Every structure is written in C-alpha cells, then in structure tokens.
CSV table of C-alpha atoms and ligand atoms in Angstrom, one decimal:
chain,number,residue,atom,x,y,z
A,1,MET,CA,7.0,-20.3,-12.5
A,2,ASN,CA,8.1,-20.8,-9.1
A,3,ASN,CA,5.9,-23.0,-6.9
A,4,PHE,CA,3.4,-20.8,-4.7
A,5,GLU,CA,0.6,-20.1,-2.3
A,6,TYR,CA,-2.5,-18.2,-3.1
A,7,PHE,CA,-4.7,-17.2,-0.6
A,8,ALA,CA,-7.4,-14.5,-1.1
A,9,PRO,CA,-10.4,-15.1,1.2
A,10,THR,CA,-12.1,-11.9,1.8
A,11,LYS,CA,-15.3,-11.3,0.6
A,12,VAL,CA,-15.7,-8.2,-1.8
A,13,VAL,CA,-18.9,-6.4,-2.2
A,14,PHE,CA,-18.6,-3.8,-4.9
A,15,GLY,CA,-20.5,-1.0,-6.1
A,16,LYS,CA,-22.8,1.8,-5.6
A,17,GLY,CA,-24.4,2.2,-2.0
A,18,THR,CA,-22.8,-0.7,-0.8
A,19,GLU,CA,-21.9,0.7,2.5
A,20,LYS,CA,-25.8,0.1,3.8
A,21,GLU,CA,-24.7,-3.8,3.6
A,22,THR,CA,-22.0,-3.2,6.0
A,23,GLY,CA,-24.0,-4.4,9.2
A,24,ARG,CA,-25.0,-7.2,7.7
A,25,LEU,CA,-22.0,-8.3,6.6
A,26,ALA,CA,-20.7,-7.8,10.1
A,27,LYS,CA,-23.2,-10.1,11.5
A,28,GLU,CA,-22.7,-13.1,8.7
A,29,PHE,CA,-19.1,-12.9,10.1
A,30,GLY,CA,-19.8,-13.4,13.5
A,31,ALA,CA,-19.8,-9.7,14.9
A,32,ARG,CA,-21.3,-9.5,18.9
A,33,LYS,CA,-19.5,-6.1,19.7
A,34,VAL,CA,-17.7,-4.0,17.4
A,35,LEU,CA,-15.0,-1.4,17.4
A,36,VAL,CA,-15.4,1.3,14.4
A,37,HIS,CA,-12.3,2.6,13.6
A,38,TYR,CA,-11.9,5.6,11.3
A,39,GLY,CA,-9.2,8.4,10.8
A,40,THR,CA,-9.0,12.1,11.2
A,41,GLY,CA,-12.0,13.4,10.1
A,42,SER,CA,-13.4,12.7,6.5
A,43,VAL,CA,-15.8,9.9,7.2
A,44,VAL,CA,-17.2,12.3,9.7
A,45,ARG,CA,-17.6,15.2,7.4
A,46,SER,CA,-19.2,13.0,4.4
A,47,GLY,CA,-21.5,11.5,6.5
A,48,LEU,CA,-19.9,7.7,5.9
A,49,LEU,CA,-19.5,7.4,9.5
A,50,ASP,CA,-23.3,8.1,10.3
A,51,ARG,CA,-24.3,5.7,7.6
A,52,VAL,CA,-22.4,3.0,8.4
A,53,CYS,CA,-23.2,3.1,12.2
A,54,ASP,CA,-27.0,3.2,11.2
A,55,SER,CA,-26.4,-0.2,9.0
A,56,LEU,CA,-24.4,-1.9,12.3
A,57,LYS,CA,-27.8,-0.4,14.4
A,58,GLU,CA,-30.3,-2.2,12.0
A,59,GLN,CA,-28.7,-5.3,12.8
A,60,GLY,CA,-28.7,-5.0,16.4
A,61,LEU,CA,-25.0,-4.6,16.9
A,62,PRO,CA,-23.3,-3.1,19.7
A,63,TYR,CA,-20.2,-0.9,19.0
A,64,ILE,CA,-17.6,1.8,20.1
A,65,LEU,CA,-16.2,4.5,18.3
A,66,LEU,CA,-12.5,4.9,18.0
A,67,GLY,CA,-11.1,7.8,15.3
A,68,GLY,CA,-7.7,9.2,15.3
A,69,ALA,CA,-5.9,7.0,13.0
A,70,GLN,CA,-3.6,9.4,10.8
A,71,PRO,CA,-1.6,8.6,7.5
A,72,ASN,CA,1.1,6.5,8.5
A,73,PRO,CA,-0.6,5.2,11.5
A,74,ARG,CA,0.9,5.0,15.0
A,75,LEU,CA,1.4,2.5,17.3
A,76,GLY,CA,0.4,4.6,20.3
A,77,LEU,CA,-3.3,4.7,18.9
A,78,ALA,CA,-3.3,1.1,18.2
A,79,ARG,CA,-2.2,0.5,21.7
A,80,GLU,CA,-5.2,2.6,22.7
A,81,GLY,CA,-7.4,0.3,20.7
A,82,ILE,CA,-6.2,-2.9,22.3
A,83,ARG,CA,-6.8,-1.8,25.1
A,84,ILE,CA,-10.3,-0.7,24.5
A,85,CYS,CA,-10.8,-4.1,23.1
A,86,ARG,CA,-9.7,-6.1,26.0
A,87,GLU,CA,-11.9,-3.8,28.3
A,88,GLU,CA,-15.1,-3.8,26.5
A,89,GLY,CA,-15.1,-7.5,25.0
A,90,VAL,CA,-14.8,-6.1,21.5
A,91,ASP,CA,-14.9,-9.2,19.1
A,92,PHE,CA,-14.9,-7.7,15.7
A,93,LEU,CA,-12.9,-4.6,14.2
A,94,LEU,CA,-14.5,-2.3,11.4
A,95,ALA,CA,-12.3,-0.3,9.7
A,96,VAL,CA,-14.0,2.6,7.8
A,97,GLY,CA,-11.3,4.6,5.7
A,98,GLY,CA,-8.1,4.2,3.8
A,99,GLY,CA,-5.2,1.9,4.4
A,100,SER,CA,-4.0,3.9,7.4
A,101,VAL,CA,-7.1,3.0,9.1
A,102,LEU,CA,-7.0,-0.6,8.0
A,103,ASP,CA,-3.4,-1.1,8.9
A,104,SER,CA,-4.1,0.5,12.5
A,105,ALA,CA,-7.3,-1.9,12.5
A,106,LYS,CA,-5.0,-4.9,11.8
A,107,CYS,CA,-2.2,-3.5,14.3
A,108,ILE,CA,-5.5,-3.4,17.2
A,109,GLY,CA,-6.5,-7.3,15.9
A,110,TYR,CA,-2.8,-8.7,16.3
A,111,GLY,CA,-2.6,-7.1,19.7
A,112,ALA,CA,-5.9,-7.9,21.0
A,113,ALA,CA,-5.9,-11.5,19.9
A,114,ASN,CA,-2.3,-12.3,21.6
A,115,GLU,CA,-0.1,-11.8,24.5
A,116,GLY,CA,2.3,-9.5,25.1
A,117,ASP,CA,3.4,-6.5,23.2
A,118,VAL,CA,2.1,-6.0,19.5
A,119,TRP,CA,5.3,-4.4,18.5
A,120,ASP,CA,7.2,-7.7,18.8
A,121,PHE,CA,5.6,-9.0,15.5
A,122,TYR,CA,6.6,-5.7,13.4
A,123,CYS,CA,10.2,-6.0,14.6
A,124,ARG,CA,10.0,-10.0,13.5
A,125,LYS,CA,10.8,-11.0,17.2
A,126,ARG,CA,7.6,-13.6,16.9
A,127,LYS,CA,4.8,-14.3,14.7
A,128,ALA,CA,1.0,-13.8,15.8
A,129,GLU,CA,-1.3,-16.6,16.0
A,130,ALA,CA,-4.5,-15.0,15.7
A,131,CYS,CA,-6.1,-11.4,15.0
A,132,LEU,CA,-9.6,-10.1,15.8
A,133,PRO,CA,-11.9,-10.8,12.6
A,134,ILE,CA,-11.8,-7.6,10.6
A,135,GLY,CA,-14.3,-5.9,7.9
A,136,CYS,CA,-13.7,-2.6,6.0
A,137,VAL,CA,-15.4,0.1,4.3
A,138,LEU,CA,-12.6,1.4,1.8
A,139,THR,CA,-12.3,5.1,0.9
A,140,ILE,CA,-9.4,5.3,-1.1
A,141,ALA,CA,-7.9,3.1,-3.9
A,142,ALA,CA,-4.4,2.8,-3.1
A,143,THR,CA,-2.9,0.2,-0.8
A,144,GLY,CA,-4.7,-2.7,-1.3
A,145,SER,CA,-5.1,-3.2,2.6
A,146,GLU,CA,-8.5,-4.6,1.9
A,147,MET,CA,-7.3,-7.7,0.3
A,148,SER,CA,-3.5,-7.7,1.7
A,149,ASP,CA,-1.9,-9.8,4.6
A,150,SER,CA,0.2,-6.6,5.3
A,151,SER,CA,-0.3,-4.1,7.9
A,152,VAL,CA,2.4,-1.1,8.1
A,153,ILE,CA,2.8,0.9,11.6
A,154,THR,CA,4.9,3.7,12.5
A,155,ASN,CA,6.3,3.6,16.3
A,156,GLU,CA,6.7,7.4,17.4
A,157,ASP,CA,9.7,6.0,19.8
A,158,GLY,CA,12.2,6.4,17.1
A,159,MET,CA,9.7,6.8,14.4
A,160,ILE,CA,10.4,3.7,13.1
A,161,LYS,CA,7.9,2.7,10.3
A,162,ARG,CA,7.6,-1.3,10.0
A,163,GLY,CA,5.4,-3.7,8.3
A,164,TYR,CA,4.2,-6.7,9.2
A,165,SER,CA,2.7,-9.7,6.8
A,166,SER,CA,0.1,-12.2,8.1
A,167,ASP,CA,-2.7,-14.3,6.8
A,168,TYR,CA,-4.5,-13.9,10.1
A,169,GLY,CA,-5.1,-10.2,9.2
A,170,ARG,CA,-6.7,-10.5,6.2
A,171,CYS,CA,-10.1,-8.7,5.8
A,172,ARG,CA,-13.5,-10.9,6.2
A,173,PHE,CA,-14.8,-8.5,3.8
A,174,ALA,CA,-14.3,-5.2,2.1
A,175,VAL,CA,-17.2,-2.9,1.2
A,176,MET,CA,-15.8,-1.2,-1.7
A,177,ASN,CA,-17.9,1.9,-3.2
A,178,PRO,CA,-16.1,4.1,-5.7
A,179,GLU,CA,-18.6,6.7,-5.2
A,180,LEU,CA,-17.2,7.2,-1.6
A,181,THR,CA,-13.8,7.9,-3.3
A,182,TYR,CA,-14.9,11.3,-5.3
A,183,THR,CA,-14.2,13.4,-2.1
A,184,LEU,CA,-10.5,12.5,-2.1
A,185,PRO,CA,-7.9,15.6,-2.6
A,186,ASP,CA,-6.4,15.1,-6.3
A,187,TRP,CA,-3.3,14.8,-4.1
A,188,GLN,CA,-4.4,11.4,-2.4
A,189,THR,CA,-6.1,10.1,-5.8
A,190,MET,CA,-2.7,9.8,-7.6
A,191,SER,CA,-0.5,9.3,-4.8
A,192,GLY,CA,-2.9,6.0,-4.6
A,193,CYS,CA,-2.9,5.1,-8.2
A,194,THR,CA,0.9,5.4,-7.8
A,195,ASP,CA,0.6,2.9,-5.2
A,196,ILE,CA,-1.1,0.8,-6.9
A,197,LEU,CA,1.3,1.0,-10.1
A,198,MET,CA,4.1,0.3,-7.6
A,199,HIS,CA,2.4,-3.0,-6.3
A,200,THR,CA,2.1,-4.3,-9.7
A,201,MET,CA,6.0,-3.5,-10.4
A,202,GLU,CA,7.1,-5.0,-7.2
A,203,ARG,CA,5.9,-8.1,-8.7
A,204,TYR,CA,6.4,-7.6,-12.3
A,205,PHE,CA,10.2,-6.8,-12.1
A,206,THR,CA,11.4,-10.2,-11.8
A,207,LYS,CA,14.1,-12.3,-12.7
A,208,THR,CA,12.0,-15.3,-12.5
A,209,PRO,CA,11.5,-16.8,-16.4
A,210,ASP,CA,8.1,-17.6,-17.5
A,211,THR,CA,5.8,-15.4,-16.2
A,212,MET,CA,3.6,-14.9,-19.1
A,213,LEU,CA,0.2,-15.1,-17.6
A,214,MET,CA,1.1,-12.9,-14.8
A,215,ASP,CA,3.2,-10.3,-17.3
A,216,GLY,CA,-0.3,-10.0,-19.5
A,217,MET,CA,-2.2,-9.5,-16.2
A,218,SER,CA,0.3,-6.9,-14.8
A,219,GLU,CA,0.6,-5.2,-18.0
A,220,ALA,CA,-3.1,-5.1,-18.8
A,221,LEU,CA,-3.7,-3.6,-14.7
A,222,MET,CA,-1.3,-1.1,-15.2
A,223,ARG,CA,-2.2,0.3,-18.5
A,224,THR,CA,-5.5,0.5,-16.9
A,225,VAL,CA,-4.6,2.6,-13.7
A,226,ILE,CA,-2.2,4.8,-16.0
A,227,GLN,CA,-5.4,5.9,-18.2
A,228,ASN,CA,-7.9,6.4,-15.6
A,229,ALA,CA,-5.4,8.2,-13.2
A,230,LYS,CA,-5.4,10.7,-16.0
A,231,ILE,CA,-9.1,11.0,-16.4
A,232,LEU,CA,-9.1,11.4,-12.7
A,233,HIS,CA,-7.0,14.2,-12.5
A,234,GLU,CA,-9.6,16.1,-14.6
A,235,ASN,CA,-12.4,14.5,-13.5
A,236,PRO,CA,-12.4,13.3,-10.1
A,237,THR,CA,-16.3,12.1,-10.4
A,238,ASP,CA,-15.9,10.2,-12.8
A,239,TYR,CA,-17.3,6.7,-11.8
A,240,ASP,CA,-15.8,4.6,-14.4
A,241,ALA,CA,-12.4,5.7,-14.1
A,242,ARG,CA,-12.9,5.4,-9.9
A,243,ALA,CA,-14.1,1.9,-10.3
A,244,GLN,CA,-11.5,0.5,-12.2
A,245,VAL,CA,-8.7,2.3,-10.3
A,246,MET,CA,-10.4,0.9,-7.0
A,247,TRP,CA,-10.5,-2.8,-8.1
A,248,ALA,CA,-7.2,-2.4,-9.6
A,249,GLY,CA,-6.4,-1.6,-6.3
A,250,SER,CA,-7.5,-4.5,-4.6
A,251,LEU,CA,-5.9,-7.2,-7.3
A,252,ALA,CA,-2.3,-5.4,-7.1
A,253,HIS,CA,-2.0,-6.1,-3.6
A,254,ASN,CA,-4.0,-9.4,-2.9
A,255,GLY,CA,-1.0,-11.8,-3.8
A,256,LEU,CA,-2.4,-12.5,-7.4
A,257,LEU,CA,0.1,-11.1,-9.8
A,258,GLY,CA,2.9,-12.2,-7.6
A,259,CYS,CA,2.1,-16.2,-8.2
A,260,GLY,CA,5.2,-17.9,-9.2
A,261,ASN,CA,7.1,-14.6,-9.4
A,262,GLU,CA,10.3,-13.8,-7.2
A,263,THR,CA,9.1,-9.9,-6.2
A,264,ASP,CA,11.3,-7.1,-5.3
A,265,TRP,CA,10.1,-4.5,-2.9
A,266,ALA,CA,13.2,-2.5,-2.6
A,267,SER,CA,11.2,0.5,-3.7
A,268,HIS,CA,8.6,-0.1,-1.1
A,269,GLN,CA,11.5,-0.5,1.7
A,270,LEU,CA,13.1,2.8,0.5
A,271,GLU,CA,9.9,4.9,0.6
A,272,HIS,CA,9.1,3.6,4.0
A,273,GLU,CA,12.1,5.1,5.6
A,274,LEU,CA,11.3,8.2,4.0
A,275,SER,CA,7.8,8.3,5.1
A,276,GLY,CA,9.0,7.0,8.7
A,277,MET,CA,11.4,10.0,8.9
A,278,PHE,CA,9.4,13.0,7.0
A,279,ASP,CA,5.9,11.9,7.3
A,280,VAL,CA,5.0,12.1,3.9
A,281,THR,CA,2.5,10.5,1.6
A,282,HIS,CA,3.3,6.9,0.7
A,283,GLY,CA,2.5,6.8,-3.0
A,284,ALA,CA,4.5,10.3,-3.8
A,285,GLY,CA,7.2,8.8,-1.8
A,286,LEU,CA,7.1,6.0,-4.1
A,287,ALA,CA,7.3,8.1,-7.1
A,288,ALA,CA,10.2,9.8,-5.8
A,289,VAL,CA,12.5,6.5,-5.3
A,290,TRP,CA,11.3,4.8,-8.2
A,291,PRO,CA,13.2,6.2,-11.3
A,292,SER,CA,16.2,5.9,-9.2
A,293,TRP,CA,15.9,2.6,-8.3
A,294,ALA,CA,15.2,1.7,-11.9
A,295,ARG,CA,18.2,3.1,-13.1
A,296,TYR,CA,20.7,1.7,-10.6
A,297,VAL,CA,19.2,-1.8,-11.4
A,298,LEU,CA,18.5,-1.6,-15.1
A,299,SER,CA,21.7,-3.9,-16.1
A,300,GLU,CA,20.4,-6.9,-14.3
A,301,LYS,CA,17.8,-7.6,-16.8
A,302,PRO,CA,17.5,-4.7,-19.5
A,303,ALA,CA,15.1,-6.9,-21.7
A,304,ARG,CA,12.4,-6.9,-18.6
A,305,PHE,CA,12.9,-3.1,-18.5
A,306,ALA,CA,12.5,-3.0,-22.3
A,307,GLN,CA,9.4,-5.1,-22.3
A,308,PHE,CA,7.7,-2.6,-19.6
A,309,ALA,CA,8.5,0.4,-21.7
A,310,VAL,CA,6.8,-1.1,-24.9
A,311,ASN,CA,3.8,-3.2,-23.7
A,312,VAL,CA,2.9,-0.5,-20.6
A,313,MET,CA,4.5,2.8,-21.4
A,314,GLY,CA,4.0,2.6,-25.3
A,315,VAL,CA,7.4,3.2,-26.2
A,316,THR,CA,8.3,2.4,-29.6
A,317,GLY,CA,10.9,-0.2,-29.2
A,318,ASP,CA,14.3,-0.8,-30.7
A,319,CYS,CA,15.1,-4.4,-31.0
A,320,THR,CA,18.8,-3.5,-31.4
A,321,ASP,CA,19.2,-1.4,-28.1
A,322,PRO,CA,17.1,-2.7,-25.2
A,323,VAL,CA,19.0,-0.6,-22.7
A,324,LYS,CA,17.7,2.5,-24.8
A,325,THR,CA,14.0,1.3,-25.0
A,326,ALA,CA,14.5,0.5,-21.2
A,327,LEU,CA,15.6,4.2,-20.3
A,328,GLU,CA,13.1,5.5,-22.5
A,329,GLY,CA,10.4,3.7,-20.7
A,330,ILE,CA,11.6,5.0,-17.3
A,331,ARG,CA,11.4,8.5,-18.9
A,332,GLU,CA,7.9,7.9,-19.9
A,333,MET,CA,7.0,6.9,-16.5
A,334,GLU,CA,8.7,9.8,-15.2
A,335,ARG,CA,6.4,12.3,-17.6
A,336,PHE,CA,3.4,10.4,-16.4
A,337,PHE,CA,4.2,10.8,-12.7
A,338,HIS,CA,4.5,14.7,-13.7
A,339,GLU,CA,1.4,14.6,-15.5
A,340,ILE,CA,-0.4,13.6,-12.5
A,341,GLY,CA,1.2,15.7,-10.1
A,342,MET,CA,3.9,13.4,-8.4
A,343,PRO,CA,7.5,14.0,-7.5
A,344,VAL,CA,10.2,12.2,-9.3
A,345,ASN,CA,12.6,12.7,-6.8
A,346,ILE,CA,13.1,13.7,-3.1
A,347,HIS,CA,13.9,17.6,-4.0
A,348,GLU,CA,10.4,17.4,-5.9
A,349,LEU,CA,8.8,15.7,-2.7
A,350,GLY,CA,9.8,18.9,-0.8
A,351,TYR,CA,13.2,17.6,1.0
A,352,ASP,CA,16.6,18.4,0.4
A,353,LEU,CA,18.4,15.4,2.1
A,354,THR,CA,22.0,16.0,3.7
A,355,ASP,CA,24.8,13.1,3.7
A,356,GLU,CA,23.7,12.3,7.3
A,357,GLN,CA,20.3,12.1,6.7
A,358,ILE,CA,21.0,9.7,3.8
A,359,LYS,CA,23.0,7.9,5.9
A,360,GLU,CA,20.7,7.1,8.5
A,361,LEU,CA,18.0,6.3,5.9
A,362,ALA,CA,19.8,3.4,4.5
A,363,TYR,CA,21.3,2.4,8.5
A,364,LYS,CA,17.3,2.1,9.3
A,365,CYS,CA,16.5,0.4,5.9
A,366,SER,CA,18.9,-2.3,6.4
A,367,PHE,CA,17.2,-2.9,9.9
A,368,PHE,CA,20.5,-1.3,11.4
A,369,GLY,CA,22.9,-2.9,9.0
A,370,THR,CA,21.2,-6.6,9.3
A,371,ARG,CA,19.5,-7.0,5.9
A,372,THR,CA,19.4,-6.6,2.6
A,373,ILE,CA,16.5,-5.4,0.2
A,374,GLY,CA,15.2,-6.4,-3.4
A,375,GLY,CA,14.9,-9.5,-5.3
A,376,PHE,CA,15.5,-8.2,-9.0
A,377,LYS,CA,18.7,-7.0,-7.8
A,378,VAL,CA,20.0,-7.3,-4.0
A,379,LEU,CA,21.0,-4.4,-2.4
A,380,ASP,CA,22.9,-3.7,0.5
A,381,GLN,CA,22.9,-0.6,2.7
A,382,GLU,CA,25.6,0.8,0.6
A,383,ASP,CA,23.5,0.6,-2.5
A,384,MET,CA,20.4,1.9,-0.5
A,385,VAL,CA,22.5,5.2,0.0
A,386,ARG,CA,23.7,5.4,-3.7
A,387,ILE,CA,19.9,5.1,-4.4
A,388,TYR,CA,19.0,7.8,-2.2
A,389,GLU,CA,21.8,10.0,-3.4
A,390,ALA,CA,20.6,9.6,-7.1
A,391,ALA,CA,16.6,10.3,-5.8
A,392,ARG,CA,17.8,13.5,-3.8
B,401,NZQ,O1,-8.0,10.4,7.9
B,401,NZQ,P1,-8.8,10.9,7.2
B,401,NZQ,O2,-9.7,12.1,7.5
B,401,NZQ,O3,-9.8,9.5,6.7
B,401,NZQ,O4,-8.0,11.4,5.8
B,401,NZQ,C1,-7.4,10.6,5.1
B,401,NZQ,C2,-6.0,10.9,5.0
B,401,NZQ,O5,-5.7,12.3,5.4
B,401,NZQ,C3,-7.7,10.8,3.0
B,401,NZQ,N1,-9.0,10.0,2.9
B,401,NZQ,C4,-9.0,8.8,2.7
B,401,NZQ,N2,-10.4,8.8,2.3
B,401,NZQ,C5,-10.9,9.7,1.9
B,401,NZQ,C6,-10.3,11.0,2.3
B,401,NZQ,N3,-10.1,12.2,2.2
B,401,NZQ,C7,-11.3,12.4,1.7
B,401,NZQ,N4,-12.4,11.7,1.3
B,401,NZQ,C8,-12.1,10.2,1.8
B,401,NZQ,N5,-13.0,9.1,0.8
B,401,NZQ,O6,-6.9,10.6,2.4
B,401,NZQ,C9,-5.6,10.8,3.6
B,401,NZQ,C10,-4.8,9.5,3.3
B,401,NZQ,O7,-5.2,8.3,4.0
B,401,NZQ,P2,-4.7,7.0,4.2
B,401,NZQ,O8,-5.1,6.0,4.8
B,401,NZQ,O9,-3.1,7.1,4.6
B,401,NZQ,O10,-4.0,6.5,2.7
B,401,NZQ,P3,-3.7,5.1,2.1
B,401,NZQ,O11,-4.4,4.5,2.0
B,401,NZQ,O12,-2.8,5.6,0.8
B,401,NZQ,O13,-2.5,4.4,3.2
B,401,NZQ,C11,-1.6,4.6,3.5
B,401,NZQ,C12,-0.9,4.1,4.6
B,401,NZQ,O14,-0.7,2.4,4.1
B,401,NZQ,C13,0.5,1.9,4.3
B,401,NZQ,C14,1.4,3.1,3.8
B,401,NZQ,O15,2.7,2.9,4.2
B,401,NZQ,C15,0.6,4.2,4.6
B,401,NZQ,O16,1.1,4.2,6.0
B,401,NZQ,N6,0.5,0.5,3.4
B,401,NZQ,C16,0.1,-0.3,3.5
B,401,NZQ,C17,-0.1,-1.4,2.6
B,401,NZQ,C18,-1.0,-2.7,2.9
B,401,NZQ,N7,-1.2,-2.8,4.7
B,401,NZQ,O17,-1.0,-3.6,2.3
B,401,NZQ,C19,0.4,-1.7,1.7
B,401,NZQ,C20,1.1,-0.4,1.1
B,401,NZQ,O18,2.4,-0.3,0.4
B,401,NZQ,C21,1.4,0.7,2.5
B,401,NZQ,O19,2.9,0.4,2.6
B,402,ZN,ZN1,2.4,0.4,-1.3
C-alpha cells in the first residue's frame, strides 16, 4: 500500500425529507448571504427550489437565485455568478441540482474568493488559495461532486472541458434525499450509475500491490451499483435502490477507495474530450470508451481484469487462462451496459467519428501534445488515437 492523505470533510445529511434542513445547515456553516445556484429547470418543476428557499427564509437568510447551469456546465455562467457574488457580497453558495450545478458553484466559489481569471486554475496556470463555502442539495446520484475535490467546466471558447481539483472546493454539507432522484429520466439515472462504477474502476484498476481492503470495498460497491441499477431501470421509484446508489455515488468519489492505490483516470480524460466536443452525457460517454480502453490495456496485468471478472461480474474463472477470464469480464460489462441502455462504443452513443475528429480529440486530450494520461498503463497521444479508433 502506498502512502496517502485522506480528507473528506463534508457533513452528509441523508434520507427522506432532509432538504428541509438546508437553511439550518447553511446557518451552521456561517452563511449570511446565499447564492442559490441551480440548473435548467428540474428543481423548479419539482418544487424543490421553493422548499429549499423556504428553509432559508425560516432561518432569516437572504438569498439570490442563479439558474441556468447546463449539463457540462459553461464558464460563461460561472463568470456571471462570480460577478454577482462580488457585487452583492454573497458569502455562501448553495448548489441545488446535480454534478453540473455543483461544479459550476465550485467554479464560482474559486472565482469569487481569488483574484484574477478563474480559468487559470482549470488550465493549470496557478492554484486557488481559497473558495467560498459551498453546501448542496443533490438531485442525481452520479459524479460524487458532493464530496469530491473536483469540478469540471467547459470553456465555450474552443469548447475545452477541463477539471480542477482542490480541497478548498469540497462541500461543507451535502443534503441527500434519494426521493429527489425519482424524477430523473432513465437515461440520466443509468448514466449516473455508470459514472459511479467508473469512479470506482479508475481506482480499482491499479498496479499497486497489496490493496486487499480497497479491493473488497470497491468490489462490494460495484456489485451494489450493478444490482440496483437493474432494479431502477425497471422501477425508478424503488427507494432502497435509489438510496443504495446515492450513497455509493458519494463513496465512489470522495477519495476513500483510492487510499494507497495508484489510480488511472484515462477513461475519464478520454471522455471529457468527447463531452467537450459533442456535449454528450458524461456517464454514457464513459460507457462508450471503457471497453476499448480495457482491451487496450489488459495485457499490462491480466490478473487484475480476471479478478474483476470473477468478483464483480460473476464470471466463472479459468485459472489456466486469466486473459480468457479477463476478456469475458469485459464482455459481461458490455452486456450490463446494454441491459441498462448504455452504449458500448461511440457509434452507439450517436456519433460516427472521422479520422480528423479522432486526431483532434487525442490532441486535446494530450493537452496539445504536452501530457500522457493513465496510471494502469501510461498512454501517449498515439495510444489515445488507437483507443478512440477502437471505440468508434
Ligand atoms: O438542469 P436540470 O434541469 O437540473 O436537469 C438535469 C440535467 O438535464 C437533470 N436532472 C438532475 N437532477 C434531476 C434532473 N432531472 C429530473 N429530476 C432530477 N432529480 O439531469 C441532467 C444531468 O444533470 P447533471 O448535473 O449534468 O448530471 P451529473 O450529476 O451527471 O453531472 C455531470 C457533470 O459532472 C462532471 C461531468 O463531466 C459533467 O460535466 N463530473 C464532475 C465530477 C466531480 N465534480 O467530481 C466528476 C465526474 O467524473 C464528472 O466529470
Ligand atoms: Zn465521472
């Protein structure tokens, strides 16, 4: 096991009716003037926004509303939020929605609490030294942004999607009522389940030896998400399945499952370029890329993929042939993706890539030829081209 730091400071308030606690929690964490940030309308239609605002009023907390954060949230709206925070003296951000709203709020928080252009952080020119405090009411189980240190923003100038990670941006509190996710379209629920699995797999596919505890926890989490995704595909209002998946989403991406492991993240980097270029749903984009990544890197450590096949996908192992077992595990994962309506390649995602587009995706993913990606197998720009080609 490698050395590690683990920091997960978010207070989680989980269960039915918990959104009524939002005002109390904001006050507990020092809010005096709140920017309530939300998406493109679901929280208005469901009445959640009104309930959350009522709870702020009950605590006597003044607030300003800023809606419009779209999936794959844009820098332009975050800049608008930064301006409002500065002009209005906002000292607390409340994100009501999914990962996109949360990430947009984190970007606003960095921009409002630091001098200069917030995009500098996302293109790695400098590091943030603060962030406005953030709380959230989560409406989709997916990104884990409610407990993660990351935010991912798309700059409309060039449609470049970049992530920035810092402990300053971690939420002070996360309100999680699984009932709030009942209204999600099936596609979003299943994309969310895929993202949760992928956050676990990016940490699980490691070459670090002696990871028994992390392996066991990760495998249990993945089996839980697979089983409950199938239930939710049939019955979206199954509370227990919603609850299992929601808590799994936070645990998959709060850093816990990577403690002591070298992590990978290549599939995420490859997907971010796809959603930057085509605005695809993040989880579905991951499903379209992962099988090709898996087959490309498998030979680095077939035993790892064989362990995944047996312990997660329920494949009957063949001790004499780990590669055969490993390949069967990848095929099982593809069968599962199809069962829940996810694509297993980019064509099924709805795009037929040209050679030029593949070159552009790889060029952007390599940060214009300046970086490699991946930990399980280090991938250069040429490897990225090959994986996109295999995935198309
Ligand atoms: O905009 P609204 O109207 O709210 O609709 C949203 C949106 O259309 C809708 N939705 C959310 N909750 C709903 C609902 N519709 C009905 N009922 C509800 N309860 O679902 C759609 C997707 O929402 P979004 O927030 O985009 O989904 P998600 O949570 O999957 O976030 C995706 C973004 O997060 C980034 C992704 O790249 C993508 O930009 N990620 C963030 C990470 C992080 N911060 O740690 C890690 C991830 O790997 C990921 O990269
Ligand atoms: Zn993700």
